[in-house]
Amino acid sequence: MARLPLRYRIADWFAARTRQVGYAWDAVVGPIENLFGRIGEGVLSAFDSFEGLESLVIRVVRVLFWPVIALGRLFGRLFPAGTGAGPLGFVGRFFSWIGVTLVRLAERLNLDGVLVLSAKLLRPVWLPIASLLGFVNAWLATRRSRELLLATPALVLALPFALVAVKGAMLGNGDIAERYKIAVRDAAEAGDFEKVELYERKLAQLGIDTRRTDYRTALKLADDGDLQDAYERMQRLAPADKPGYAAAHLWIAQRLLAGEISADPTTDSADDRQASLALAEQHLDQLEALDMSSSGLALLRAYVLALTEREQDAIAALEPYAREPGPAAVMRMRLLAQVRDLKAAREQARVVLGMTASRKWRDAATADDFESWALAAELLADVDQLDTSLQGWVRAFPDDPKPKILLSKHRREEAIRLLSAPTTAPEKTAGVIADAVRLGAPGAWTTATVARIVQQRAGSRYLQRVWEVLMESPDTPESLVSVMATSAAAEGDITHARAAFQRLVEGEEATPVVWNNYAWTLLQEPDPDPQQALEAVGRALKAAPNDFRFRETRGQVMIALGRWADAISDLEYALNGLPDATDVHRSLAAAYEATAQPQLADIHRRQAGL
């Protein structure tokens, strides 16, 4: 088939393009024209509806008010306008006026004007709805049923999102945020921190301040043992170089001071501690920038200052709370005592002692509280308060050696004072000495104190009575009785020494040394009892058969019993540990002389210096 001439092909091409433009124009303008057409139809339908409503209302009003209209017309008929002749003319005019008025009122009760006015006033309300419905109507009218069926799945899928949007619009951001906050809390308690982060981002999108939620999440992480993640969250909430969330600043400062987190774990312990203290001080500075102030914050700052050798600055930081009973007053007193500002320390100690008078405070007191109480009493030289505080400390913390050491020191000082100025009952002095020893007084102090009593009691009825009370009291520690027995024996007071040792051996836990010393005192009495002494030293040798001191004692007992061969065996053994003991050589000389060995007796006699 021959091709058309070029001019025809060009004309056909332009005609086709023109038709396509027309189709495109119809596709764009057609829906709009249909829309406005539908809107016009809707408006006309609405006005038709209004007119129908108006007719209905008019008919209803006429039914309701027909008595008024009928009465008005009746009065009009009975008393036509202008009727006024005769004496009752004014009555006719009055009822005529009433009739006309009632007719006019009935006409005015037609509600067409009211409805028109209401429609105009409510136009902003109903016009968008009517337009939307008109558009929907026009859109549906121009769509094929098949296309609508194919769009049904998409509409079903979009419906939940529409419902969520509508519900969100109805609830508002506040209620939605509360639900997210509850979800954050539940997820944190369940340990699902991925959900926590998701919900926190949702809250941030809603414009909600999530810092409190972030803080609680960090606390939950810390409680679960993930302290490092908790610290990282807290750092985001409260950077060290600018004010952030106050509670997070405080949390970081407290953990740094407690050593639970580290400012720079890559350094050695000393440098890391200094870095942690410096970082804690930065966070305290940010709290101050947030106008946060309290005795607790002052206490933390003072703690940092004291650890960095700025005691005077620490004292100044606590000054505003010096008169308030609490930890700030206690710490200030201890710092003042540390820098030896005793006058100010005593003034602060009065505040601290006032705190300790509370029964509630004493029941909840910690070891540091008792120590501060004791320091306050010592600063004020209040012996009774010092004694009460130390005894309470020992009772509350029986496994803590520190209060026992301090109470023992206090008892020793009190004992020396009582022994130097015997103005109280000897029973009290004896009790104080016994308490000092029971609480762990050094052995040298115990020996020196007992020796003083032994040496001076002959000329002092007071000290003699102190000795007797200590010997008679069942509460006197055995270690003190042992020192008393040994001191008495060393001073030649054999009678009191034997009585003290006898008290010790009557106990169930007498040591071998006590049994040996008891045997020795039995031999030294004016009327010795060597057989009882042999039994006593036998108890000592049963526990330690090779002790040269115990063998020496038994050798002396054998000399007293005249058992020379046994005496020589024990005393020669004792010389291995006591080669220069004069008593041993003297006893051996006597034993060898009694067994007809004069040469050996002479040797030991010379060794004894005889």
C-alpha angles and dihedrals in degrees: 000000000000117000119247117253116273095252091057092049091051091048091049091050093052090045091053092048090049091052090050091051089050091050090050091049090051090048091053102036098033096072090046092051090047089048093054090043091054090045090053091048090048092050092049090047090050091051090047087052090050091050091049089048090049092052090048092050091047091052091047091049092048091052092047094045101036091111090058093046093045092048091049092051091046091054088047092054095043095045109030117198112278094029106141109122121125130022092300094051093109089055090055092049092048094052090043089056091048091051094050091046093051092049092051091047091051091051091049091053090072103112101213092105093047092051093048091050092048091050091053093048093048095045094109088056104046101030097069090046093048091047092049092048090047091052092048090047092049092046093050092045092055095046125088118240090236093056090049091054091051090052093052096090091052091050091049091052092047093048097080091051090050090050091050091050092049092046091048091051090050097045098040129214093287096063092042090051091051090054091050090049090053089049090051091052093048092048092049092050089050091050094240098137094167089066089045091058091046093052091045090055089051090052090050090052089054089055093249120149102244098182094104090049091047090050093052090048090053090050089052090051090051092049089052090055098255094122096157094056089045089052092051091052091048090051090055090051095044117024115194095233099055140025114277137153106344098215091052092051089053093047092052093047093050094048093047091052091046091051093238092123131028134226093208115004091180093072128073120276097261095050092042090053091053091047091050091051091050092049092048089053090052091055090048088052090055090052088053089050087055089056091249114154134161141136089262093056090045088052092053092048092048090050091054092046093049093050090051092052096255097124096153091053089049091052090050091050090056095044096096089059098041094111096043116093107240146083092303091061091047094051092047091053091051092048091050090051090048093055089044095243089145098169093057090039091057091050090052090045090062089060090049093049089051088058093051092058089076115098089210091056093050093049091054097037119133127210089266090051092054091047091052090048090053091048092051091050091048092050090052092042089235101157095184093051091046091052092046093048094049094046091049090049092052092048094047095046108026093166094054110097095197099075090046091054092048093045091048089052090049091049092050092051090048092048093053090049092050094046091050095048109027097195096131134063114289088231089068092049091049090049092050092050092048091049091050091053093043090053092054108274111181115265092237091058092048092049093047093047094048091045089054091052092047093048096046104034094086089068098034124065088192093059091041089056091047088055093049093048091051091050094046099042115095088207094065108113116245090233088061092047090051091053090047091051094047093046092049091049091049090052091050094251092136096165094058091038092054091047091052094048091046089056089052096049090050087066121088096240104047111156124232089251090057092050090049093049091046089054090050093053090050088059094048098056120105088249102035124199105210094175092057088044090054090054092049096050089045088062089054094048091047088064096038112017096174099048105125092208092057090045089052091053092049090047089056090048089052090052089053090049093046094241094140101173092051089046092053091050094052096040095048088051090050091055088068088071099025106039095158099040106133094200091054093051092046092051092047091051089054092047094049091046090053091051094050097254101129097165093057090042090053092051093054091042090058090046089054091051095246 
